[in-house]
Amino acid sequence: MPQPNPSATHPDRESAQWATQQVVTPDEQLIHRRHARSTGSRLAVEGAWPSLFSDGPAPRLLDLAIQAQESKGELSLDDEIRRYIRVVRGNWIANWNCSVYTASGVLELTADSVEHGEGPAPFPPEFQKKVEQAAGDVNPAEYLRMLAEIVRILDREPSLEYGELPMGGWEFRLTFPYLFGFDAILMDEGDQEFADTVRAAVTNEHPYCAESAAAYTTEAQRALVLFPGPDGLKPRLYWATRARLQELIATVNEHMQREHS
C-alpha cells in the first residue's frame, strides 16, 4: 500500500523546506527590502491605513500648518505646534492615546508612504488636498519630514505658560469643551437665572449625569486656576466670569451632594 507523502499532504511544510535550502545574497536582500518598502507603502495607504490619514495627528498638524500659512503672519507655525503639544501634554487620555513623539512618527511614516508610493495620490482626497496645500512648491515628502522634525524639536521644550503663549481659539475649545457648549444652553434658556440653568442642565442628565457634572466642575476649577482674575474666561465666554464659574461649581456640587452622596 503506497505511503502518503508528507510534503504532498502539508504544502506549507514543503515550502518551508524549500525556503531553508535557498541562499539569498546581500544584494538580493536589499532589492527585496526596497521592493517590500515600496509596495508595502502603497498597499498600506490603499488598504489598511486610510483611517490614519482621515483622522488623527497627521491631518491635525497639517491643519495647523495651513492655518498658520493663511494667517499671513498673524500665526506662527512654531507657536501653533507649541499649542498642540501643550494640549496633548495637558490631557492624560490624549497623551496616552497618541503622544507628541508618536505624532511626529506618524508624519515620518506618511512621508515614507508618499516618497515610496505614488505621491499623495493614493491617500484620501481630503488628506491629499491638505498635504499639497501645506507643502506648496516643496516636495510633499520633504515637507512632511520637515514638519515632523519641527514637532520633535519643539517637543523637547517645556510647555509654555499661558502668559508666555496665549491660548488659541481652537485650543480653548479643546480645553474647555463643556463650558464652551454651555454657552448654547444659556442662549436657549433666555432670561432664566444662571444657577437655575446650571441646575436644569445637570438634572436633565440625571441619573446619568456623572460625566457632564464632573466635566463642568473640573473645567470651571481649571479655569479659575489658569485665569485667576475677576474676568475669568470672559474674554472667550461672555458669561464665564470668576463669580459665575464659582456659582456653577457650587450649584453642581449641591446636586451631587443631594442626589449622589
XYZ file of N, CA and C in Angstrom:
783
model
N 0.861 -1.198 0.000
C 0.000 0.000 0.000
C 0.886 1.233 0.000
N 0.691 2.169 -0.956
C 1.569 3.349 -1.021
C 1.444 4.187 0.241
N 2.590 4.697 0.676
C 2.635 5.546 1.863
C 2.369 7.003 1.475
N 1.647 7.728 2.314
C 1.396 9.150 1.996
C 2.677 9.950 2.005
N 2.738 10.909 1.112
C 3.897 11.808 1.030
C 3.668 12.978 1.975
N 4.495 13.169 3.029
C 4.271 14.272 3.976
C 4.249 15.629 3.306
N 5.105 15.781 2.269
C 5.156 17.086 1.600
C 3.872 17.349 0.835
N 3.301 16.282 0.273
C 2.076 16.465 -0.501
C 0.898 16.809 0.389
N 0.853 16.222 1.574
C -0.275 16.495 2.457
C -0.097 17.785 3.231
N 1.119 18.292 3.277
C 1.407 19.527 4.008
C 2.202 20.474 3.105
N 1.522 21.173 2.192
C 2.226 22.066 1.256
C 3.043 23.127 1.966
N 2.597 23.581 3.142
C 3.375 24.596 3.853
C 4.719 24.046 4.283
N 4.734 22.734 4.635
C 5.997 22.123 5.046
C 6.968 22.072 3.882
N 6.433 21.764 2.696
C 7.280 21.720 1.508
C 7.859 23.099 1.224
N 7.034 24.126 1.344
C 7.506 25.489 1.113
C 8.570 25.869 2.120
N 8.361 25.470 3.375
C 9.339 25.798 4.406
C 10.660 25.110 4.134
N 10.608 23.825 3.686
C 11.838 23.113 3.375
C 12.563 23.784 2.215
N 11.804 24.221 1.209
C 12.414 24.891 0.057
C 13.094 26.176 0.490
N 12.411 26.944 1.369
C 12.945 28.234 1.799
C 14.247 28.071 2.551
N 14.342 27.007 3.363
C 15.565 26.834 4.155
C 16.738 26.427 3.289
N 16.457 25.931 2.072
C 17.530 25.480 1.195
C 18.062 26.595 0.305
N 17.414 27.733 0.287
C 17.808 28.813 -0.602
C 18.872 29.689 0.046
N 19.764 30.199 -0.766
C 20.793 31.125 -0.302
C 20.546 32.465 -0.982
N 20.268 33.486 -0.196
C 19.966 34.814 -0.723
C 21.155 35.717 -0.463
N 21.665 36.327 -1.518
C 22.824 37.201 -1.370
C 22.419 38.514 -0.721
N 23.377 39.269 -0.142
C 23.059 40.583 0.442
C 22.418 41.534 -0.551
N 22.880 41.499 -1.829
C 22.289 42.389 -2.831
C 20.826 42.039 -3.079
N 20.525 40.728 -3.113
C 19.142 40.308 -3.310
C 18.271 40.708 -2.124
N 18.837 40.594 -0.918
C 18.098 41.012 0.266
C 17.747 42.492 0.192
N 18.707 43.319 -0.259
C 18.470 44.753 -0.367
C 17.364 45.041 -1.372
N 17.395 44.326 -2.507
C 16.361 44.518 -3.527
C 14.990 44.151 -2.969
N 14.930 43.020 -2.254
C 13.653 42.588 -1.677
C 13.125 43.607 -0.672
N 14.032 44.146 0.149
C 13.597 45.121 1.152
C 13.058 46.372 0.493
N 13.762 46.846 -0.556
C 13.299 48.052 -1.250
C 11.943 47.814 -1.904
N 11.784 46.634 -2.514
C 10.507 46.329 -3.162
C 9.387 46.250 -2.132
N 9.676 45.582 -1.012
C 8.656 45.461 0.033
C 8.285 46.811 0.602
N 9.307 47.682 0.767
C 9.036 49.006 1.320
C 8.160 49.813 0.384
N 8.475 49.723 -0.937
C 7.710 50.494 -1.914
C 6.285 49.976 -2.034
N 6.133 48.666 -2.295
C 4.792 48.124 -2.467
C 4.023 48.129 -1.166
N 4.721 47.932 -0.058
C 4.054 47.938 1.239
C 3.460 49.287 1.544
N 4.204 50.362 1.230
C 3.687 51.704 1.476
C 2.436 51.954 0.649
N 2.489 51.526 -0.625
C 1.340 51.772 -1.495
C 0.128 50.968 -1.042
N 0.346 49.674 -0.759
C -0.771 48.831 -0.346
C -1.341 49.266 0.986
N -0.465 49.744 1.877
C -0.947 50.166 3.194
C -1.867 51.364 3.073
N -1.483 52.317 2.215
C -2.320 53.503 2.032
C -3.651 53.119 1.403
N -3.593 52.198 0.410
C -4.818 51.833 -0.291
C -5.687 50.886 0.533
N -5.063 50.137 1.472
C -5.794 49.116 2.200
C -6.103 49.474 3.626
N -5.165 49.156 4.511
C -5.474 49.163 5.945
C -5.341 50.515 6.622
N -4.710 51.490 5.995
C -4.378 52.722 6.702
C -5.227 53.943 6.402
N -6.194 53.928 5.500
C -6.875 55.185 5.163
C -7.372 55.954 6.370
N -7.860 55.246 7.392
C -8.385 55.951 8.566
C -7.306 56.739 9.284
N -6.048 56.287 9.176
C -4.947 57.003 9.810
C -4.773 58.379 9.193
N -5.130 58.499 7.918
C -4.954 59.763 7.219
C -6.262 60.543 7.088
N -7.367 59.965 7.520
C -8.636 60.687 7.532
C -8.850 61.406 8.852
N -8.169 60.926 9.894
C -8.306 61.488 11.230
C -6.977 61.275 11.944
N -6.822 61.885 13.118
C -5.607 61.648 13.879
C -4.594 62.771 13.772
N -3.357 62.526 14.224
C -2.373 63.606 14.361
C -1.894 64.205 13.045
N -1.748 63.385 12.000
C -1.220 63.920 10.738
C -2.126 65.003 10.150
N -3.420 64.745 9.935
C -4.274 65.826 9.419
C -4.417 66.992 10.386
N -4.380 66.724 11.707
C -4.471 67.821 12.681
C -3.286 68.776 12.523
N -2.096 68.223 12.442
C -0.899 69.062 12.328
C -0.856 69.778 10.984
N -1.327 69.133 9.942
C -1.403 69.810 8.646
C -2.406 70.956 8.690
N -3.515 70.767 9.392
C -4.489 71.855 9.558
C -3.835 73.069 10.212
N -3.031 72.824 11.250
C -2.361 73.932 11.939
C -1.370 74.622 11.011
N -0.666 73.837 10.208
C 0.288 74.425 9.264
C -0.432 75.304 8.246
N -1.562 74.833 7.746
C -2.331 75.606 6.764
C -2.894 76.874 7.392
N -3.403 76.770 8.617
C -3.925 77.952 9.308
C -2.837 79.002 9.495
N -1.640 78.557 9.846
C -0.531 79.500 10.021
C -0.193 80.182 8.700
N -0.204 79.420 7.611
C 0.089 79.998 6.300
C -0.978 81.010 5.891
N -2.228 80.660 6.129
C -3.328 81.525 5.695
C -3.483 82.764 6.565
N -2.872 82.763 7.738
C -2.993 83.920 8.636
C -2.139 85.097 8.184
N -1.265 84.867 7.206
C -0.397 85.920 6.660
C 0.427 86.601 7.752
N 1.031 85.783 8.591
C 1.946 86.303 9.605
C 1.356 86.480 10.986
N 0.032 86.422 11.113
C -0.576 86.585 12.437
C -0.320 85.380 13.332
N -0.244 84.204 12.730
C 0.036 82.981 13.480
C 1.399 82.441 13.084
N 2.102 81.924 14.067
C 3.398 81.293 13.833
C 3.216 79.782 13.848
N 3.805 79.092 12.878
C 3.714 77.635 12.844
C 4.305 77.035 14.110
N 5.451 77.555 14.539
C 6.075 77.035 15.759
C 5.146 77.194 16.960
N 4.510 78.357 17.072
C 3.620 78.586 18.217
C 2.371 77.711 18.142
N 1.854 77.495 16.945
C 0.691 76.614 16.812
C 1.044 75.184 17.221
N 2.241 74.747 16.856
C 2.669 73.405 17.265
C 2.924 73.366 18.764
N 3.441 74.453 19.323
C 3.606 74.510 20.790
C 2.248 74.384 21.485
N 1.240 75.000 20.914
C -0.109 74.872 21.488
C -0.602 73.425 21.371
N -0.351 72.820 20.227
C -0.719 71.407 20.045
C -0.050 70.540 21.107
N 1.232 70.765 21.324
C 1.976 70.000 22.330
C 1.394 70.242 23.716
N 1.062 71.479 24.006
C 0.500 71.818 25.316
C -0.843 71.119 25.540
N -1.667 71.063 24.508
C -2.966 70.392 24.622
C -2.778 68.898 24.888
N -1.904 68.259 24.129
C -1.705 66.812 24.283
C -1.105 66.494 25.646
N -0.108 67.270 26.050
C 0.516 67.023 27.353
C -0.451 67.262 28.505
N -1.371 68.194 28.316
C -2.294 68.546 29.390
C -3.485 67.624 29.517
N -3.582 66.640 28.634
C -4.712 65.712 28.667
C -4.163 64.292 28.732
N -4.405 63.618 29.851
C -3.848 62.275 30.046
C -4.322 61.309 28.971
N -5.589 61.411 28.595
C -6.128 60.481 27.601
C -5.479 60.718 26.243
N -5.376 61.985 25.843
C -4.757 62.308 24.558
C -3.303 61.858 24.525
N -2.579 62.095 25.605
C -1.170 61.725 25.661
C -1.001 60.208 25.656
N -1.910 59.507 26.337
C -1.858 58.044 26.365
C -2.193 57.469 24.991
N -3.151 58.068 24.327
C -3.612 57.548 23.050
C -2.622 57.828 21.924
N -2.061 59.026 21.910
C -1.094 59.382 20.855
C -0.233 60.526 21.355
N 0.947 60.209 21.853
C 1.854 61.232 22.364
C 2.363 62.104 21.222
N 2.961 63.215 21.572
C 3.525 64.110 20.556
C 4.636 63.400 19.789
N 5.443 62.627 20.500
C 6.527 61.873 19.855
C 5.953 60.907 18.819
N 4.865 60.245 19.163
C 4.212 59.335 18.222
C 3.654 60.102 17.027
N 3.114 61.284 17.280
C 2.574 62.104 16.191
C 3.657 62.444 15.170
N 4.861 62.761 15.658
C 5.958 63.051 14.727
C 6.307 61.805 13.922
N 6.218 60.627 14.564
C 6.468 59.382 13.845
C 5.434 59.118 12.766
N 4.193 59.484 13.020
C 3.140 59.326 12.010
C 3.447 60.193 10.792
N 3.942 61.409 11.028
C 4.321 62.275 9.908
C 5.466 61.665 9.104
N 6.448 61.065 9.799
C 7.553 60.396 9.111
C 7.031 59.220 8.286
N 6.151 58.443 8.868
C 5.550 57.320 8.155
C 4.802 57.808 6.919
N 4.097 58.904 7.064
C 3.377 59.481 5.933
C 4.344 59.911 4.842
N 5.454 60.531 5.248
C 6.464 60.957 4.279
C 7.017 59.761 3.512
N 7.307 58.658 4.215
C 7.801 57.448 3.551
C 6.771 56.906 2.566
N 5.514 56.919 2.963
C 4.454 56.415 2.089
C 4.322 57.268 0.835
N 4.466 58.575 0.994
C 4.398 59.484 -0.153
C 5.594 59.275 -1.071
N 6.770 59.147 -0.468
C 8.004 59.055 -1.259
C 8.110 57.735 -2.016
N 7.753 56.642 -1.383
C 7.952 55.324 -1.984
C 6.698 54.791 -2.659
N 5.627 55.540 -2.591
C 4.415 55.150 -3.288
C 4.240 55.970 -4.547
N 3.069 56.498 -4.724
C 2.753 57.290 -5.919
C 2.462 58.732 -5.541
N 3.238 59.270 -4.602
C 2.981 60.614 -4.121
C 1.734 60.625 -3.253
N 1.097 61.780 -3.125
C -0.113 61.858 -2.279
C -1.355 61.226 -2.909
N -1.265 60.805 -4.192
C -2.459 60.359 -4.919
C -3.240 59.231 -4.245
N -2.582 58.183 -3.680
C -3.374 57.088 -3.090
C -4.075 57.452 -1.781
N -3.749 58.590 -1.202
C -4.317 58.963 0.092
C -5.769 59.421 -0.071
N -6.529 59.458 1.036
C -7.884 60.011 0.968
C -7.856 61.420 0.374
N -8.825 61.778 -0.451
C -8.791 63.063 -1.163
C -8.587 64.272 -0.254
N -9.266 64.303 0.890
C -9.147 65.451 1.784
C -7.729 65.571 2.328
N -7.128 64.436 2.674
C -5.761 64.456 3.184
C -4.787 64.857 2.078
N -5.000 64.329 0.893
C -4.163 64.688 -0.251
C -4.186 66.199 -0.481
N -5.371 66.775 -0.391
C -5.516 68.222 -0.579
C -4.739 68.989 0.485
N -4.807 68.518 1.732
C -4.098 69.196 2.821
C -2.586 69.135 2.624
N -2.086 67.966 2.228
C -0.642 67.823 2.003
C -0.179 68.777 0.915
N -0.891 68.804 -0.193
C -0.494 69.654 -1.316
C -0.598 71.132 -0.957
N -1.634 71.496 -0.215
C -1.801 72.900 0.176
C -0.712 73.332 1.145
N -0.405 72.486 2.130
C 0.617 72.840 3.115
C 2.003 72.869 2.495
N 2.293 71.910 1.610
C 3.631 71.809 1.025
C 3.891 72.901 -0.003
N 2.870 73.317 -0.730
C 3.067 74.343 -1.751
C 4.026 73.867 -2.821
N 5.117 74.619 -3.022
C 6.102 74.268 -4.044
C 7.137 73.262 -3.550
N 7.070 72.901 -2.275
C 8.037 71.960 -1.703
C 7.587 70.534 -2.000
N 8.558 69.640 -2.198
C 8.240 68.228 -2.372
C 7.433 67.739 -1.169
N 6.274 67.103 -1.386
C 5.417 66.721 -0.257
C 6.113 65.875 0.801
N 6.912 64.893 0.367
C 7.613 64.043 1.341
C 8.603 64.863 2.160
N 9.322 65.763 1.493
C 10.280 66.612 2.211
C 9.554 67.516 3.203
N 8.414 68.049 2.803
C 7.670 68.932 3.712
C 7.198 68.168 4.938
N 6.670 66.968 4.736
C 6.189 66.175 5.866
C 7.325 65.838 6.826
N 8.504 65.546 6.287
C 9.654 65.269 7.159
C 10.078 66.525 7.920
N 10.032 67.659 7.242
C 10.369 68.910 7.913
C 9.390 69.187 9.050
N 8.093 68.973 8.794
C 7.082 69.194 9.822
C 7.297 68.240 10.997
N 7.637 66.996 10.700
C 7.913 66.022 11.763
C 9.099 66.459 12.609
N 10.122 66.993 11.971
C 11.312 67.437 12.706
C 10.994 68.634 13.595
N 10.175 69.563 13.099
C 9.766 70.707 13.926
C 9.027 70.217 15.166
N 8.126 69.258 14.980
C 7.369 68.714 16.114
C 8.314 68.082 17.125
N 9.284 67.314 16.652
C 10.229 66.647 17.567
C 11.066 67.653 18.341
N 11.546 68.682 17.640
C 12.392 69.691 18.290
C 11.600 70.437 19.364
N 10.390 70.873 19.024
C 9.585 71.637 19.982
C 9.103 70.763 21.137
N 8.985 69.464 20.899
C 8.558 68.558 21.966
C 9.623 68.423 23.051
N 10.850 68.811 22.741
C 11.922 68.756 23.745
C 11.867 69.947 24.700
N 11.084 70.958 24.340
C 10.975 72.150 25.182
C 9.894 71.953 26.245
N 10.006 72.655 27.372
C 8.903 72.629 28.342
C 7.701 73.389 27.782
N 6.517 73.017 28.211
C 5.308 73.720 27.760
C 5.312 75.151 28.275
N 4.916 76.085 27.424
C 4.881 77.495 27.805
C 3.624 77.798 28.611
N 3.759 78.700 29.575
C 2.599 79.156 30.343
C 1.721 80.028 29.441
N 0.463 80.207 29.851
C -0.460 80.985 29.025
C -0.083 82.459 28.990
N 0.655 82.916 29.992
C 1.152 84.284 29.958
C 2.246 84.463 28.920
N 2.963 83.381 28.616
C 4.024 83.424 27.607
C 3.477 83.171 26.207
N 2.524 82.249 26.118
C 1.900 81.919 24.832
C 0.394 81.836 25.054
N -0.342 82.888 24.685
C -1.792 82.909 24.943
C -2.503 81.708 24.325
N -3.588 81.302 24.963
C -4.377 80.177 24.475
C -5.046 80.539 23.156
N -4.875 79.684 22.165
C -5.503 79.911 20.872
C -6.974 79.537 20.897
N -7.719 79.987 19.879
C -9.150 79.712 19.835
C -9.466 78.228 19.787
N -8.794 77.483 18.905
C -9.032 76.042 18.820
C -8.569 75.350 20.097
N -7.511 75.870 20.705
C -7.014 75.294 21.956
C -8.031 75.492 23.079
N -8.668 76.649 23.098
C -9.687 76.921 24.112
C -10.846 75.929 24.002
N -11.304 75.681 22.789
C -12.444 74.777 22.592
C -12.116 73.344 23.010
N -10.858 72.949 22.860
C -10.453 71.606 23.277
C -10.210 71.521 24.775
N -9.802 72.632 25.387
C -9.504 72.640 26.814
C -10.768 72.756 27.652
N -11.750 73.518 27.155
C -12.995 73.742 27.902
C -14.223 73.397 27.050
N -14.329 72.163 26.569
C -15.449 71.835 25.667
C -16.818 71.936 26.323
N -16.929 71.558 27.595
C -18.240 71.609 28.260
C -18.650 73.049 28.559
N -17.704 73.864 29.007
C -18.026 75.272 29.246
C -18.375 75.965 27.931
N -17.660 75.623 26.879
C -17.945 76.196 25.564
C -19.350 75.788 25.112
N -19.713 74.526 25.331
C -21.045 74.057 24.956
C -22.147 74.642 25.819
N -21.806 74.991 27.075
C -22.811 75.562 27.972
C -23.274 76.926 27.479
N -22.474 77.562 26.679
C -22.837 78.844 26.086
C -24.151 78.718 25.307
N -24.295 77.633 24.553
C -25.520 77.418 23.771
C -26.718 77.170 24.685
N -26.501 76.468 25.806
C -27.586 76.214 26.760
C -28.097 77.528 27.339
N -27.181 78.419 27.669
C -27.576 79.716 28.227
C -28.399 80.518 27.228
N -28.016 80.477 25.978
C -28.761 81.217 24.960
C -30.160 80.639 24.777
N -30.277 79.318 24.870
C -31.593 78.682 24.719
C -32.522 78.995 25.885
N -31.947 79.138 27.085
C -32.767 79.344 28.286
C -33.209 80.795 28.464
N -32.650 81.699 27.700
C -33.079 83.092 27.753
C -32.769 83.774 29.069
N -33.801 84.299 29.743
C -33.615 85.130 30.940
C -33.639 84.342 32.250
N -33.579 83.047 32.191
C -33.594 82.245 33.415
C -32.357 82.545 34.266
N -32.514 82.470 35.584
C -31.384 82.697 36.484
C -30.259 81.711 36.170
N -29.026 82.200 36.314
C -27.874 81.380 35.942
C -27.857 80.057 36.709
N -28.012 80.116 38.031
C -27.977 78.896 38.845
C -29.082 77.930 38.438
N -30.254 78.454 38.082
C -31.360 77.592 37.651
C -31.030 76.886 36.337
N -30.335 77.594 35.465
C -29.937 76.992 34.192
C -28.941 75.867 34.418
N -27.975 76.106 35.300
C -26.997 75.066 35.627
C -27.702 73.860 36.239
N -28.597 74.135 37.172
C -29.324 73.063 37.867
C -30.145 72.233 36.872
N -30.798 72.904 35.957
C -31.614 72.200 34.963
C -30.743 71.357 34.034
N -29.586 71.892 33.654
C -28.694 71.159 32.749
C -28.218 69.856 33.373
N -27.893 69.912 34.662
C -27.421 68.707 35.350
C -28.580 67.758 35.626
N -29.715 68.305 36.053
C -30.880 67.475 36.374
C -31.387 66.731 35.144
N -31.318 67.369 33.995
C -31.781 66.728 32.767
C -30.960 65.491 32.414
N -29.735 65.440 32.897
C -28.863 64.294 32.632
C -28.991 63.219 33.711
N -29.600 63.567 34.831
C -29.696 62.654 35.975
C -30.577 61.446 35.631
N -30.231 60.221 36.023
C -29.124 59.867 36.931
C -27.805 59.587 36.232
N -27.746 59.862 34.921
C -26.515 59.590 34.171
C -25.712 60.875 33.985
N -25.623 61.644 35.058
C -25.027 62.977 34.981
C -23.573 63.012 35.439
N -23.007 61.857 35.778
C -21.660 61.855 36.354
C -20.642 62.487 35.417
N -20.716 62.134 34.145
C -19.725 62.644 33.201
C -19.851 64.152 33.013
N -21.056 64.628 32.741
C -21.228 66.059 32.492
C -21.007 66.875 33.758
N -21.510 66.398 34.899
C -21.341 67.146 36.149
C -19.869 67.270 36.511
N -19.146 66.160 36.408
C -17.714 66.196 36.714
C -16.967 67.092 35.734
N -17.375 67.053 34.466
C -16.696 67.868 33.455
C -16.925 69.358 33.692
N -18.157 69.750 34.012
C -18.444 71.167 34.282
C -17.583 71.695 35.428
N -17.563 70.959 36.536
C -16.821 71.450 37.703
C -15.319 71.396 37.469
N -14.846 70.357 36.803
C -13.409 70.246 36.529
C -12.930 71.389 35.649
N -13.669 71.652 34.571
C -13.268 72.732 33.666
C -13.362 74.087 34.354
N -14.394 74.288 35.164
C -14.529 75.562 35.875
C -13.394 75.756 36.877
N -13.052 74.698 37.604
C -11.937 74.790 38.553
C -10.632 75.076 37.827
N -10.436 74.430 36.716
C -9.211 74.654 35.946
C -9.146 76.091 35.444
N -10.277 76.604 34.989
C -10.317 77.988 34.513
C -9.971 78.962 35.634
N -10.459 78.700 36.841
C -10.164 79.579 37.981
C -8.679 79.578 38.308
N -8.044 78.431 38.136
C -6.609 78.340 38.424
C -5.786 78.999 37.322
N -6.145 78.727 36.079
C -5.357 79.244 34.955
C -5.580 80.732 34.717
N -6.790 81.206 34.995
C -7.129 82.608 34.747
C -7.736 83.190 36.022
N -6.894 83.537 36.998
C -7.364 83.861 38.355
C -8.011 85.234 38.531
N -7.983 86.083 37.534
C -8.568 87.417 37.692
C -10.084 87.381 37.749
N -10.714 88.505 38.071
C -12.185 88.563 38.174
C -12.897 88.269 36.859
N -12.229 88.502 35.737
C -12.867 88.246 34.442
C -12.906 86.761 34.092
N -12.033 85.963 34.700
C -12.021 84.532 34.399
C -11.861 84.266 32.916
N -12.853 83.602 32.337
C -12.830 83.286 30.904
C -13.659 84.265 30.075
N -14.042 85.376 30.670
C -14.926 86.311 29.975
C -14.380 86.768 28.621
N -13.075 86.952 28.456
C -12.600 87.320 27.119
C -12.965 86.297 26.040
N -13.201 85.054 26.448
C -13.569 83.997 25.497
C -15.061 83.653 25.561
N -15.612 83.638 26.791
C -17.029 83.332 27.011
C -17.648 84.476 27.796
N -18.636 85.136 27.231
C -19.161 86.369 27.818
C -19.667 86.179 29.243
N -20.129 84.974 29.590
C -20.753 84.742 30.893
C -19.769 84.227 31.940
N -18.604 83.745 31.502
C -17.727 82.956 32.379
C -16.787 83.818 33.219
N -17.363 84.723 34.020
C -16.552 85.482 34.976
C -16.164 84.566 36.136
N -15.276 85.062 36.975
C -14.861 84.268 38.132
C -16.064 83.933 39.025
N -16.932 84.925 39.257
C -18.093 84.708 40.122
C -19.038 83.662 39.527
N -19.260 83.713 38.217
C -20.164 82.758 37.578
C -19.568 81.344 37.596
N -18.280 81.241 37.396
C -17.636 79.927 37.444
C -17.759 79.320 38.840
N -17.586 80.164 39.855
C -17.750 79.686 41.231
C -19.195 79.268 41.495
N -20.142 80.021 40.940
C -21.560 79.684 41.107
C -21.887 78.363 40.417
N -21.309 78.150 39.259
C -21.519 76.893 38.543
C -21.023 75.718 39.377
N -19.819 75.856 39.941
C -19.250 74.783 40.765
C -20.143 74.498 41.971
N -20.577 75.552 42.647
C -21.406 75.381 43.846
C -22.740 74.713 43.508
N -23.339 75.091 42.385
C -24.641 74.526 42.005
C -24.522 73.050 41.642
N -23.484 72.708 40.901
C -23.281 71.301 40.541
C -22.968 70.474 41.784
N -22.132 71.004 42.666
C -21.803 70.283 43.903
C -23.049 70.058 44.763
N -23.925 71.044 44.765
C -25.184 70.910 45.514
C -25.994 69.720 44.995
N -26.068 69.607 43.676
C -26.780 68.472 43.068
C -26.106 67.154 43.439
N -24.787 67.107 43.360
C -24.069 65.866 43.649
C -24.258 65.439 45.097
N -24.231 66.404 46.006
C -24.410 66.070 47.424
C -25.839 65.620 47.717
N -26.792 66.219 47.027
C -28.194 65.886 47.271
C -28.574 64.543 46.649
N -28.089 64.298 45.437
C -28.550 63.126 44.691
C -27.581 61.947 44.705
N -26.324 62.200 45.017
C -25.337 61.128 44.836
C -24.458 60.882 46.054
N -24.793 61.448 47.179
C -23.960 61.228 48.367
C -24.574 60.156 49.268
